mmCIF file of C-alpha atoms (C1' of nucleotides) in Angstrom:
data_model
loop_
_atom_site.group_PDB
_atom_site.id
_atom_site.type_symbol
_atom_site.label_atom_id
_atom_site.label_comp_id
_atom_site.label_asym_id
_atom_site.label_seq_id
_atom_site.Cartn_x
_atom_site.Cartn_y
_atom_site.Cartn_z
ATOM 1 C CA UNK A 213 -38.938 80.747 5.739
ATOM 2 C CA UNK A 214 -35.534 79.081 7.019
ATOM 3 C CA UNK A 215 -35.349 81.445 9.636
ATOM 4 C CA UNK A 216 -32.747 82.364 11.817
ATOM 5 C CA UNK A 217 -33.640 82.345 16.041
ATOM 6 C CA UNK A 218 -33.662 85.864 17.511
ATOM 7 C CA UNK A 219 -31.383 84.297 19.933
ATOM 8 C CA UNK A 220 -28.182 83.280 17.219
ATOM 9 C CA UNK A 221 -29.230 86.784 15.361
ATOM 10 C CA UNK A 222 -28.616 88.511 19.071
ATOM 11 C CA UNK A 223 -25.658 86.909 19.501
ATOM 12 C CA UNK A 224 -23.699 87.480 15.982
ATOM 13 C CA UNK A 225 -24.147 90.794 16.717
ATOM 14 C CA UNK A 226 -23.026 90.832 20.300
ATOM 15 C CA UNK A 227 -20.255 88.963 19.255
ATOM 16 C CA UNK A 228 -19.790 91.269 16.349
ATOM 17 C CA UNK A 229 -19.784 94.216 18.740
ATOM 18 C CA UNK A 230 -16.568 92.344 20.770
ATOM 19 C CA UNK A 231 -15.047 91.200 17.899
ATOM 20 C CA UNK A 232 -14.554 95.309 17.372
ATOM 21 C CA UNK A 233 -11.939 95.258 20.214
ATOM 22 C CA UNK A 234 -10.380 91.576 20.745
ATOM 23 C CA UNK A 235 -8.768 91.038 24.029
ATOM 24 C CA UNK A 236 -10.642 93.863 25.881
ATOM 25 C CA UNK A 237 -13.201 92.192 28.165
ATOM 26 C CA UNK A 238 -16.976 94.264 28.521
ATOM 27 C CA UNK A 239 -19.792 93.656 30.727
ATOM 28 C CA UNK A 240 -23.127 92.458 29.398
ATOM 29 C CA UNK A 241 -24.716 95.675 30.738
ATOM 30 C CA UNK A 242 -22.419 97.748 28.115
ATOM 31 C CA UNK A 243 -22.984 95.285 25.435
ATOM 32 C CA UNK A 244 -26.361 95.407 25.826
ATOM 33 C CA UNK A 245 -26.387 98.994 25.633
ATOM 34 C CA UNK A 246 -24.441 99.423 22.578
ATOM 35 C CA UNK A 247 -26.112 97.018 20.919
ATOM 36 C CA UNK A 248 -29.510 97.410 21.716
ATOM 37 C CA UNK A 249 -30.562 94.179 23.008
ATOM 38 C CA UNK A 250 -32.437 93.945 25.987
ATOM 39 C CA UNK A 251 -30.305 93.494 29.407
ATOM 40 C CA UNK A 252 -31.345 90.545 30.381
ATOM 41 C CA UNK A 253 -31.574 88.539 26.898
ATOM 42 C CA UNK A 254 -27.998 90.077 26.779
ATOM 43 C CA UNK A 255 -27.514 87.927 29.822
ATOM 44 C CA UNK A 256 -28.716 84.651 28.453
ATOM 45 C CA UNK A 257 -26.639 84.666 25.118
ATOM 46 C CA UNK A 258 -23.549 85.443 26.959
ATOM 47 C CA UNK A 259 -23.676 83.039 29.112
ATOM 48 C CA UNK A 260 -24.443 80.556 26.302
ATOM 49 C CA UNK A 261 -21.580 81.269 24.449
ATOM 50 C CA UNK A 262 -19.816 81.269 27.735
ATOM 51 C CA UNK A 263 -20.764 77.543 28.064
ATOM 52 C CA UNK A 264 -19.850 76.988 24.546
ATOM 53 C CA UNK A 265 -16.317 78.183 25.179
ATOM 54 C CA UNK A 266 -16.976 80.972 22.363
ATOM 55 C CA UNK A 267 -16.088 83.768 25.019
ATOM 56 C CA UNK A 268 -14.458 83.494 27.991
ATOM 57 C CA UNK A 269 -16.236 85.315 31.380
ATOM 58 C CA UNK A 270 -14.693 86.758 34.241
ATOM 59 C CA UNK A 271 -17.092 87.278 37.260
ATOM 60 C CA UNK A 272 -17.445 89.741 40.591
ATOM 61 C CA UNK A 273 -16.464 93.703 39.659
ATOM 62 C CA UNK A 274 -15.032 94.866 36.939
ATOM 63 C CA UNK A 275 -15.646 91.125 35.137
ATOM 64 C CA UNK A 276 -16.861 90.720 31.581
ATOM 65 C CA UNK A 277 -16.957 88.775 28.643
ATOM 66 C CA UNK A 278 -14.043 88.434 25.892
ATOM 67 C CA UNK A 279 -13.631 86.645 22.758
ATOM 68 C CA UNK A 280 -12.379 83.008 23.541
ATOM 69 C CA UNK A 281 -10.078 83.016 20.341
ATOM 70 C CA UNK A 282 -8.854 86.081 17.806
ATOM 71 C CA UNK A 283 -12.334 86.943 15.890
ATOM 72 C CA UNK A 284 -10.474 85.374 12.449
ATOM 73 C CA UNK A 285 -10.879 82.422 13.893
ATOM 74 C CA UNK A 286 -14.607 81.709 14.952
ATOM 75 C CA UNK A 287 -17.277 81.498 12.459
ATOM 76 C CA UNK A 288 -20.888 82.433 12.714
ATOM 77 C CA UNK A 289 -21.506 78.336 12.301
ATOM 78 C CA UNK A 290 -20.114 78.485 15.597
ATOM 79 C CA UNK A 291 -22.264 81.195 17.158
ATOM 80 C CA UNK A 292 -25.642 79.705 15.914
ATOM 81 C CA UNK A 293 -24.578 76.335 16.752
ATOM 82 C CA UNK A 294 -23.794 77.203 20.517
ATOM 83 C CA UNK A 295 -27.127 79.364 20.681
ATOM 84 C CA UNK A 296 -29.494 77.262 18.331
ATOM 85 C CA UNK A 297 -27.971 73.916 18.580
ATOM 86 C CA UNK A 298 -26.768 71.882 15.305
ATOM 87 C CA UNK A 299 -27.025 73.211 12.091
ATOM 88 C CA UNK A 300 -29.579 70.730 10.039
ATOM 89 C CA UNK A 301 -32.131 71.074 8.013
ATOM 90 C CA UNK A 302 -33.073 67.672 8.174
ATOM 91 C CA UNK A 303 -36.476 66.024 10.134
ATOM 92 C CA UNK A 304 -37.131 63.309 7.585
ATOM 93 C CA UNK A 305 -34.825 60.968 9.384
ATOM 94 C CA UNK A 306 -34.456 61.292 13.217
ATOM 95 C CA UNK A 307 -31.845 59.900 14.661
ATOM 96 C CA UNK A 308 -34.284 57.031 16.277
ATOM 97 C CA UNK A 309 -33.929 53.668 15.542
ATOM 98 C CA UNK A 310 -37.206 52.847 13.901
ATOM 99 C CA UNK A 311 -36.259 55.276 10.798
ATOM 100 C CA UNK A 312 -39.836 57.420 8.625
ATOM 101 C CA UNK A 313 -40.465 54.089 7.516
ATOM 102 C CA UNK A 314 -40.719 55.152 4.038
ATOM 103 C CA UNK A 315 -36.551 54.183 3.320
ATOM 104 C CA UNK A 316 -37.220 52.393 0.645
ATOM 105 C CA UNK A 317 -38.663 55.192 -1.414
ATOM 106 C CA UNK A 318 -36.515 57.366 0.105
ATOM 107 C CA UNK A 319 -33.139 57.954 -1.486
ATOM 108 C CA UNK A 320 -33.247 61.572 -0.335
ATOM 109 C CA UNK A 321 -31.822 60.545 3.121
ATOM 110 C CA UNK A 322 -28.534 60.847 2.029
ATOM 111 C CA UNK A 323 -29.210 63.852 0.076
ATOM 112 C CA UNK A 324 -29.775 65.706 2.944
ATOM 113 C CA UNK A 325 -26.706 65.479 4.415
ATOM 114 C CA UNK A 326 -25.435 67.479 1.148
ATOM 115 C CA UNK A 327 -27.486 69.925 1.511
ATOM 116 C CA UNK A 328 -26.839 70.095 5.403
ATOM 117 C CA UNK A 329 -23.200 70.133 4.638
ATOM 118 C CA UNK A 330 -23.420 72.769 1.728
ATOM 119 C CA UNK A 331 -25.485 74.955 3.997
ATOM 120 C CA UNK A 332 -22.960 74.375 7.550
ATOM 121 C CA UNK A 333 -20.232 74.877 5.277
ATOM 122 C CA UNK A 334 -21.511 77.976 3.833
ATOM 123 C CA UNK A 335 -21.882 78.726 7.703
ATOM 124 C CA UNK A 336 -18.624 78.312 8.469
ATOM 125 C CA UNK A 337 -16.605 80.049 5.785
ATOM 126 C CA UNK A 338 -18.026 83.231 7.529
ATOM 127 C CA UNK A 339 -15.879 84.465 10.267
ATOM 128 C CA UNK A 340 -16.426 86.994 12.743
ATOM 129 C CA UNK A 341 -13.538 89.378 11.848
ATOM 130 C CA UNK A 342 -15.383 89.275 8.544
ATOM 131 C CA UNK A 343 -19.048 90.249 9.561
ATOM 132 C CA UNK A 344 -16.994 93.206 11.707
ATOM 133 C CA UNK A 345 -14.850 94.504 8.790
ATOM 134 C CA UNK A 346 -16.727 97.388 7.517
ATOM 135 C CA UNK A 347 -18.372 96.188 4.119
ATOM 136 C CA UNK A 348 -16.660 98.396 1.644
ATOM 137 C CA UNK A 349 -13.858 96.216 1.905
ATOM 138 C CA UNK A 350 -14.627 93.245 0.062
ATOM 139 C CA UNK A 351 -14.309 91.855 -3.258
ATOM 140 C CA UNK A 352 -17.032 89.661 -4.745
ATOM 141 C CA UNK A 353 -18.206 86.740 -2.532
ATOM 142 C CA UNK A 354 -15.142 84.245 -3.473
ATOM 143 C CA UNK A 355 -17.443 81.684 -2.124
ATOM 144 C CA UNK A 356 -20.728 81.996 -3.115
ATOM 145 C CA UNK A 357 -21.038 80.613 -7.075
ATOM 146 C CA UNK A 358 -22.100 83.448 -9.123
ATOM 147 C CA UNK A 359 -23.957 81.248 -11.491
ATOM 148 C CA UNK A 360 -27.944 81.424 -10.197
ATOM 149 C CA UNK A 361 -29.233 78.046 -11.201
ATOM 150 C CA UNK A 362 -31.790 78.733 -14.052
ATOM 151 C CA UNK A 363 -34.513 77.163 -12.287
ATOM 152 C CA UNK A 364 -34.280 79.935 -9.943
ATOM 153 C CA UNK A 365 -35.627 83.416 -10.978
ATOM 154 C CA UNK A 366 -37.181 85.081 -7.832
ATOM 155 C CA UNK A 367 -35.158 88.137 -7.285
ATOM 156 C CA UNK A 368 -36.935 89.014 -4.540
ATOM 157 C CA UNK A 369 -36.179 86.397 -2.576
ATOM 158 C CA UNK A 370 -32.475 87.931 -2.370
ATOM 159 C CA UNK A 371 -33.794 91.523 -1.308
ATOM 160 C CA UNK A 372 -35.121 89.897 2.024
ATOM 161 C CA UNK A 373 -33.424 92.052 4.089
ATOM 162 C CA UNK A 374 -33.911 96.128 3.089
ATOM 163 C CA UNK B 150 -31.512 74.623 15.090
ATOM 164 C CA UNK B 151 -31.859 76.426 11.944
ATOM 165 C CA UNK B 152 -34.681 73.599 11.104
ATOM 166 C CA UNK B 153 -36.983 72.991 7.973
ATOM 167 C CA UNK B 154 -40.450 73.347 8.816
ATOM 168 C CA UNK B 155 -42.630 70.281 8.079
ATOM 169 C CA UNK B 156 -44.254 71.140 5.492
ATOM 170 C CA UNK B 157 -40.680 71.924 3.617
ATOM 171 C CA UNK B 158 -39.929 68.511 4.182
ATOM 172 C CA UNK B 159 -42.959 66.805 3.301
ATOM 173 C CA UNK B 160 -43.435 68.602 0.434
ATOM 174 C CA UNK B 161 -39.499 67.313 -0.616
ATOM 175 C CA UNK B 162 -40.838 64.008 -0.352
ATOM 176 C CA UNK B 163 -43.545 64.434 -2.111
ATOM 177 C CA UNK B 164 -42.040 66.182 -4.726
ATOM 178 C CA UNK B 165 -39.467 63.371 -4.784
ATOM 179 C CA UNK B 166 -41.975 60.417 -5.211
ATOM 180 C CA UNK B 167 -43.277 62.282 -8.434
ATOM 181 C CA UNK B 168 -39.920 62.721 -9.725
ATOM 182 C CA UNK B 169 -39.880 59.176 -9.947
ATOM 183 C CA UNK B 170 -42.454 58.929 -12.596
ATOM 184 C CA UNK B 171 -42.981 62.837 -14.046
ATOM 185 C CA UNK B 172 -45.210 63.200 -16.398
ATOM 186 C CA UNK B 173 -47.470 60.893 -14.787
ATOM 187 C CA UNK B 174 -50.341 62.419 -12.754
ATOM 188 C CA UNK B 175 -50.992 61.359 -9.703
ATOM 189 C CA UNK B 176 -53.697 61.748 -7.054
ATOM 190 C CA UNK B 177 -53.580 63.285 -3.457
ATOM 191 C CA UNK B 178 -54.575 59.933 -1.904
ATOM 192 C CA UNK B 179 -51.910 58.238 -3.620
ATOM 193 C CA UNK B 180 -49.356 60.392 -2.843
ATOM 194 C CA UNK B 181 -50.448 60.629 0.500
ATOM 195 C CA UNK B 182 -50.563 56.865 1.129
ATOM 196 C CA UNK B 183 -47.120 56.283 -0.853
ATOM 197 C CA UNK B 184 -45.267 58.963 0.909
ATOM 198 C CA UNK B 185 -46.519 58.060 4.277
ATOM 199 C CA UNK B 186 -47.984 61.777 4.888
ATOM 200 C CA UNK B 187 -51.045 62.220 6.268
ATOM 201 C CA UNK B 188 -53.898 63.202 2.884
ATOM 202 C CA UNK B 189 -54.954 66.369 4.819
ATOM 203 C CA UNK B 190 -51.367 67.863 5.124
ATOM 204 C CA UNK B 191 -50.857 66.081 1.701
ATOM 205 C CA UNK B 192 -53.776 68.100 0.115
ATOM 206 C CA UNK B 193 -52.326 71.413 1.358
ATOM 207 C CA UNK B 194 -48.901 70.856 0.561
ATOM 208 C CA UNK B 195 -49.959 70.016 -3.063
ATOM 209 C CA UNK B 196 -51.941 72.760 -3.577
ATOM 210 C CA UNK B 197 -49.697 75.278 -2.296
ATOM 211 C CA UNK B 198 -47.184 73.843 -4.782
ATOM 212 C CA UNK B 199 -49.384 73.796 -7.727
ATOM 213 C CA UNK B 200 -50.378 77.572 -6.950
ATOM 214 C CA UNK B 201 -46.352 77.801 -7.379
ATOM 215 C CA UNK B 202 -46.997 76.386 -10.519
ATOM 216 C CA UNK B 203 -44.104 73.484 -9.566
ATOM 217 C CA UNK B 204 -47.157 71.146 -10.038
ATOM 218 C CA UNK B 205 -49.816 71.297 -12.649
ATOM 219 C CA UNK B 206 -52.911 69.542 -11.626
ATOM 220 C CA UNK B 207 -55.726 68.123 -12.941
ATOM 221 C CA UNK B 208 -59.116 68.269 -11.274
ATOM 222 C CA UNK B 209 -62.212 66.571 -11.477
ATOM 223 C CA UNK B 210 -62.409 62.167 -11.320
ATOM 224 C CA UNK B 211 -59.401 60.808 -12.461
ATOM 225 C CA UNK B 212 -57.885 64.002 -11.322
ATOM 226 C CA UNK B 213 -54.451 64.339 -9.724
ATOM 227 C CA UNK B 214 -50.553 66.140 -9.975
ATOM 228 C CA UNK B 215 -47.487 66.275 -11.653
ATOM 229 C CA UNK B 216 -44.423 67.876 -11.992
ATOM 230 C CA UNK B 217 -44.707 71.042 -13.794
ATOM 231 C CA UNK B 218 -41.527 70.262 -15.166
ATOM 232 C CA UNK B 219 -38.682 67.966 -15.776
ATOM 233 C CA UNK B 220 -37.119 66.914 -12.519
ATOM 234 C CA UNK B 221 -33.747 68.501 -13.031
ATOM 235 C CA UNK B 222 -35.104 71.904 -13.631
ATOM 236 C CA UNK B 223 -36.858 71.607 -10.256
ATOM 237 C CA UNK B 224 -34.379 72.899 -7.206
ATOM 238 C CA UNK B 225 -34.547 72.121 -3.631
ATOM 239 C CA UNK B 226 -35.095 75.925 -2.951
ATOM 240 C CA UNK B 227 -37.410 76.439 -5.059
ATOM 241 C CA UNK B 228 -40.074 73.625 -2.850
ATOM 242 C CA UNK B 229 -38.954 75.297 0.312
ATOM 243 C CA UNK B 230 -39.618 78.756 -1.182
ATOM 244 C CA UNK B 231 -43.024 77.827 -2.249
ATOM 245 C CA UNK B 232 -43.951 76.387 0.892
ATOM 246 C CA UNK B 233 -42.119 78.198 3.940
ATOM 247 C CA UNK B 234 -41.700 81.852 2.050
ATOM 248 C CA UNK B 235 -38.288 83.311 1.147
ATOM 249 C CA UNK B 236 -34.904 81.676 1.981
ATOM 250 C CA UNK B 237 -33.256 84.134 4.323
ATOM 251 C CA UNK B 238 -31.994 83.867 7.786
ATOM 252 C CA UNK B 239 -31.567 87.715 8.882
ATOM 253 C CA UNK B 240 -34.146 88.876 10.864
ATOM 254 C CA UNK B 241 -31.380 91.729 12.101
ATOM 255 C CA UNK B 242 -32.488 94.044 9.268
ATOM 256 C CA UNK B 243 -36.108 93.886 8.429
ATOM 257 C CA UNK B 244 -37.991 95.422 4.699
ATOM 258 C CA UNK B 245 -39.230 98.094 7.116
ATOM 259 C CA UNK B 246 -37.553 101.468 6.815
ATOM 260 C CA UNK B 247 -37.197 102.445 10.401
ATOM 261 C CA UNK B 248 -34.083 100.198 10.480
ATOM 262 C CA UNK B 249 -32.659 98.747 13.605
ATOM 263 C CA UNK B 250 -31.220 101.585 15.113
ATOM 264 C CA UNK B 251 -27.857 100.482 15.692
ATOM 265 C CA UNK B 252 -26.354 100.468 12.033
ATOM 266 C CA UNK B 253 -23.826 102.808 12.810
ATOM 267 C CA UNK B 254 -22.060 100.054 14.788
ATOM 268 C CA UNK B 255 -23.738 96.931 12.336
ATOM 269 C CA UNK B 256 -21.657 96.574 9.547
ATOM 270 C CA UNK B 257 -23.123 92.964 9.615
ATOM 271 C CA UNK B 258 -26.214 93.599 7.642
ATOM 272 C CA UNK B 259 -24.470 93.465 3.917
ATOM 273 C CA UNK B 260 -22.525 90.616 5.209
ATOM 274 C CA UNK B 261 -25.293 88.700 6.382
ATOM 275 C CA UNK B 262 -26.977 88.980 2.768
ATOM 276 C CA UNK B 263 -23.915 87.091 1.444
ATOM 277 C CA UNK B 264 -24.798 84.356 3.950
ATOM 278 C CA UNK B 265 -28.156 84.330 2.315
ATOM 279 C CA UNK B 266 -26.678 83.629 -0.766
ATOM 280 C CA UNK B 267 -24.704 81.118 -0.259
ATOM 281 C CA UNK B 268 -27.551 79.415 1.581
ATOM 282 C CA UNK B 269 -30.025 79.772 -0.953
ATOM 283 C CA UNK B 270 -27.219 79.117 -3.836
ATOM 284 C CA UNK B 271 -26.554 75.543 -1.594
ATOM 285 C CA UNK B 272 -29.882 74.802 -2.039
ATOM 286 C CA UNK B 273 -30.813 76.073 -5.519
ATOM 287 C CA UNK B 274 -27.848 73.734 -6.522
ATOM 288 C CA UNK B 275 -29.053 70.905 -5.577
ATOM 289 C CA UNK B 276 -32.117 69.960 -8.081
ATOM 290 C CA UNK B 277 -35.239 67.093 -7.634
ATOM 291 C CA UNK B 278 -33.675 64.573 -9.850
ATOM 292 C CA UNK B 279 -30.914 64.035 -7.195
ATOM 293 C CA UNK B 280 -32.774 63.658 -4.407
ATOM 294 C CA UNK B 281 -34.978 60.921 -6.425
ATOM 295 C CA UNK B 282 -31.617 59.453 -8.036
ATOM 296 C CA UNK B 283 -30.736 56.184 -5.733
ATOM 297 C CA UNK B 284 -27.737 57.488 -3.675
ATOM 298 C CA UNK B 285 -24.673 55.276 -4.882
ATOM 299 C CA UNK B 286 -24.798 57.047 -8.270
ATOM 300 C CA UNK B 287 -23.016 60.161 -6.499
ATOM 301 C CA UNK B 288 -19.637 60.798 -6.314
ATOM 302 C CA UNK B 289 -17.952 62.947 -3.814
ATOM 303 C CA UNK B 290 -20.306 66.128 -3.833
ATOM 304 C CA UNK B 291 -18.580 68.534 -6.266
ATOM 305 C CA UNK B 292 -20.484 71.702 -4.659
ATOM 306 C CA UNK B 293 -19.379 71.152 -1.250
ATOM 307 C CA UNK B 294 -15.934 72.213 -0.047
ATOM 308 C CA UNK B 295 -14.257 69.961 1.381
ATOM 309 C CA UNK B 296 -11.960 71.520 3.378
ATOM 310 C CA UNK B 297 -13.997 72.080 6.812
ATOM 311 C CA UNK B 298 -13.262 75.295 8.392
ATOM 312 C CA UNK B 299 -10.150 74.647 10.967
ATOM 313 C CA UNK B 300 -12.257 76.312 13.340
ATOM 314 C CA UNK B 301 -15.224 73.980 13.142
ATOM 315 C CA UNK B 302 -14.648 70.240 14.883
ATOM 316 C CA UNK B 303 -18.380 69.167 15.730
ATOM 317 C CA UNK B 304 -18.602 66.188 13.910
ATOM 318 C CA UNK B 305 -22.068 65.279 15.441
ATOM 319 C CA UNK B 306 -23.725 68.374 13.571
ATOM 320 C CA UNK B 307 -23.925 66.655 10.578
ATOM 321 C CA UNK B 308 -24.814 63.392 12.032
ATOM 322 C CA UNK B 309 -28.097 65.054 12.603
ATOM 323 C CA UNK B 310 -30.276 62.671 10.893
ATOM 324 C CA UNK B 311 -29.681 58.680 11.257
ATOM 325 C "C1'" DA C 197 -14.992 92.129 56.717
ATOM 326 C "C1'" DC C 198 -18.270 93.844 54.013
ATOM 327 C "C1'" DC C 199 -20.526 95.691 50.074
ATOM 328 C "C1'" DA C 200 -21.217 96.357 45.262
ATOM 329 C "C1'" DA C 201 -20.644 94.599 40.773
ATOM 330 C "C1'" DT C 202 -20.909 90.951 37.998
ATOM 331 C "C1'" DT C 203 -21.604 86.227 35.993
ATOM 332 C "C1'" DA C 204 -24.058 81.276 36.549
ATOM 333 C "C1'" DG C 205 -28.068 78.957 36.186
ATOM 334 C "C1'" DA C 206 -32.556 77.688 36.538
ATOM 335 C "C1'" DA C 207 -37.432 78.396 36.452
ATOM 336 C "C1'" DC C 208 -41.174 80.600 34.613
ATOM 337 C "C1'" DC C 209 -44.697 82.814 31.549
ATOM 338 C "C1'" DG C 210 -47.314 84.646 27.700
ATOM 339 C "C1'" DG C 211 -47.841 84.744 22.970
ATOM 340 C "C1'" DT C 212 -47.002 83.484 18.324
ATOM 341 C "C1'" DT C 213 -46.403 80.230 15.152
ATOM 342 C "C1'" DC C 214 -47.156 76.029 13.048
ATOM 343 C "C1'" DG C 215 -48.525 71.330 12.321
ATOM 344 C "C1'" DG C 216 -52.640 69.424 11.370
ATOM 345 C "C1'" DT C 217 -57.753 68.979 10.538
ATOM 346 C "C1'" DT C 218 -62.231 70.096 8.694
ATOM 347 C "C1'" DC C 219 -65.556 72.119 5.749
ATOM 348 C "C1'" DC C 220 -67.377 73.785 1.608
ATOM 349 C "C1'" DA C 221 -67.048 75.191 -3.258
ATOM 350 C "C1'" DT C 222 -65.608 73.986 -7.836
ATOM 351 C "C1'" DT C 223 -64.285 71.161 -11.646
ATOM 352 C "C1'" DT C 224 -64.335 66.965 -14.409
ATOM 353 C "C1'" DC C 225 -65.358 62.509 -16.119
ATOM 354 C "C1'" DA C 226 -68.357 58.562 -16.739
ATOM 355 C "C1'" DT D 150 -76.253 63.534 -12.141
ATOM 356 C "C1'" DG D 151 -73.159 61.682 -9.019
ATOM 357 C "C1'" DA D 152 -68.610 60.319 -7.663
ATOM 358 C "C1'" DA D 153 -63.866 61.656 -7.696
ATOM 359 C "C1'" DA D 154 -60.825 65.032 -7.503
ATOM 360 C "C1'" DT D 155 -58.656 69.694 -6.560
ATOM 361 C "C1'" DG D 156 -59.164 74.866 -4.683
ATOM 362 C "C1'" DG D 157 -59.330 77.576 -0.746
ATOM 363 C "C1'" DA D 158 -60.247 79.181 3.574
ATOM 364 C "C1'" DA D 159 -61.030 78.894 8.442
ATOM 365 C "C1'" DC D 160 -60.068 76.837 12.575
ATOM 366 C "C1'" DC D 161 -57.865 74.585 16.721
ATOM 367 C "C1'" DG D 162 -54.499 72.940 20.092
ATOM 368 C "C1'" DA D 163 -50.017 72.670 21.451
ATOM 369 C "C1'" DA D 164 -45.223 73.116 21.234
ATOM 370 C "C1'" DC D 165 -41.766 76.264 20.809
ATOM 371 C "C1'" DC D 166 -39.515 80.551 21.613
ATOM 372 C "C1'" DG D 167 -38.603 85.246 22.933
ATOM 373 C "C1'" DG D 168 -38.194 87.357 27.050
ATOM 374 C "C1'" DT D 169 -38.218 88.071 32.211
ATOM 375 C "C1'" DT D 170 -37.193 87.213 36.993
ATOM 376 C "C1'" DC D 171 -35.053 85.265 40.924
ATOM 377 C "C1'" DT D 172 -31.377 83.261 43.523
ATOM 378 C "C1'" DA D 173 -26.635 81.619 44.105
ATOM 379 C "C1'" DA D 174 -21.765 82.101 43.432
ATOM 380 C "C1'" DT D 175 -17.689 84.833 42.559
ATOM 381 C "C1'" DT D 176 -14.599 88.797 42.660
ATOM 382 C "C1'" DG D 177 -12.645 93.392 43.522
ATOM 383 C "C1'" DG D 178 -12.552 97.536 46.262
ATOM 384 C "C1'" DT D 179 -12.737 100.006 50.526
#
DNA sequence: ACCAATTAGAACCGGTTCGGTTCCATTTCA
DNA sequence: TGAAATGGAACCGAACCGGTTCTAATTGGT
C-alpha cells in the first residue's frame, strides 16, 4: 500500500500539536509527551523540519520549537516533503541519463507526472490549521470530486483507517 | 518519499503494453521480454492481477493474458490496489480498536481520511487507456488544479522522474 | 563563571519489508 | 503424452527504515 513513513505521520501530528498554539515556542520533551511519540524520535523530526525552515528552533534553556509561518499557511505537502523527501510516485524513469530503455513503448512517462501532480496537489491543498480545526467544522471536501470513478467499487479501501 | 513499490510500477507497465492491443492474449514471456521486466517478477505480477480479475488468463500451450476489460474502464488505482493492498497513507489510526491514545488532542484522524480520498480519487481518475494513449494527444490536465498552493515553491518535486 | 537545559548533528543497529527467484502442481492444446 | 502455459507457495538476501545513543554547540539563570 502507498504508505505514508512513520516519520512524516510523526511529524503532522507534532506539527498539528503546535499548530494548536501558533507563536508559543515548546520543547521537544513536552511535545513528545503530549503527543506520544517517543523522546528521542521527537528529536529527529524536529530538527528536520528545523532544517527545512518549517519551524523555527531556539536553543540553551527555556528554547523550543515554533511554527516558522501562521499554520494557514503550511501544508502537509510540506511536512512529508521535508521528512520523506519529494513527493513522487514515479521509479519508471530515474532521473539518469540512460532512461528504462523501454521509451519507446512507454508513453506513460509523461503520465506520471499527472498523477504525481494530482497526488502533490492533493497534498498541498491540506493545510495545517485545517488538520488542527476540530472536524465538526467542515463542509464536504470542496476538493475531493465526489464522483467515484465506476471502475472503482472497493469500499473498503476508504475505511482504511478505523 | 511517498514511493510506488515495484511491483506497482511494473505491473502499470505491463498493464499498459496490453492496453495497446486488449483483447489480444498474450503470454508471460512476451510480456516479460516486451516490457523489459524480468519473466519471474513478470509471472507474479500477472497472476496477482488476474486473481484481481483485471486480467483473464488463459492456461495451458498457447496460453497467456488479457485485459479483463476495456482499457478505459481500467484505473490506475485499481493496478496499485491489486498489487500493493489498499491506497491509504495514515498509519496514525490503525483498524485496531485500542486506538492511538492521544485522540483527545488528534483531531487529524477524519482529516487525514479526506487526504486518502483525494489520493485515491487522483488516481482512480486517471484510467489505462491514458497511460497507453501517446502523450501529445493531452491537453492541459483537466483534473489537476492548476493553481499550486502559494505555500508550495519546490519545483524539483515534480521533476522527480527524467 | 558555571551549570543545567536545550537543540544540532551524526553514527549506529536491529528488524521488517520487499524485490526477486525457484520449485512444483495444474491446465490445455497439438 | 509431452510441451507450453498459468497457479501458487515458499524462500532468500539486502536495502530501507524506525528507533536509539552519543557528542558538540548554544543559551539562560544563578
Amino acid at each position: 500500500m502507498i504508505r505514508l513513513s512513520r516519520l512524516s505521520d510523526y511529524g503532522i501530528v507534532l506539527m498539528t500539536r503546535l499548530a494548536r498554539e501558533p507563536e508559543r515556542a515548546l520543547p521537544a520533551s513536552v511535545l513528545a509527551r503530549e503527543s506520544a511519540v517517543s523522546p528521542a524520535m521527537t528529536g529527529k523530526i524536529l530538527k528536520l523540519l528545523a532544517r527545512a525552515e518549517l519551524l523555527v528552533s531556539h536553543r540553551g534553556a527555556h528554547g523550543g520549537y515554533a511554527l516558522a509561518r501562521a499554520p494557514e499557511r503550511i501544508t502537509i505537502a510540506e511536512i512529508i516533503e521535508a521528512l520523506d523527501g519529494p513527493i513522487a510516485l514515479t521509479s519508471c524513469l530515474r532521473p539518469s541519463a540512460e532512461g528504462c530503455g523501454i521509451e519507446a513503448l512507454c508513453p506513460a512517462r509523461t503520465n506520471w507526472q499527472r498523477i504525481n501532480r494530482a497526488i502533490r496537489d492533493a497534498l498541498a491543498e491540506v493545510t495545517l490549521a485545517e488538520m488542527a480545526r476540530p472536524v465538526l467544522e467542515f463542509g464536504p471536501a470542496p476538493f475531493v470530486s465526489e464522483h467515484a470513478s465506476p471502475a472503482v467499487r472497493d469500499p473498503a479501501a476508504l475505511a482504511g483507517t478505523s
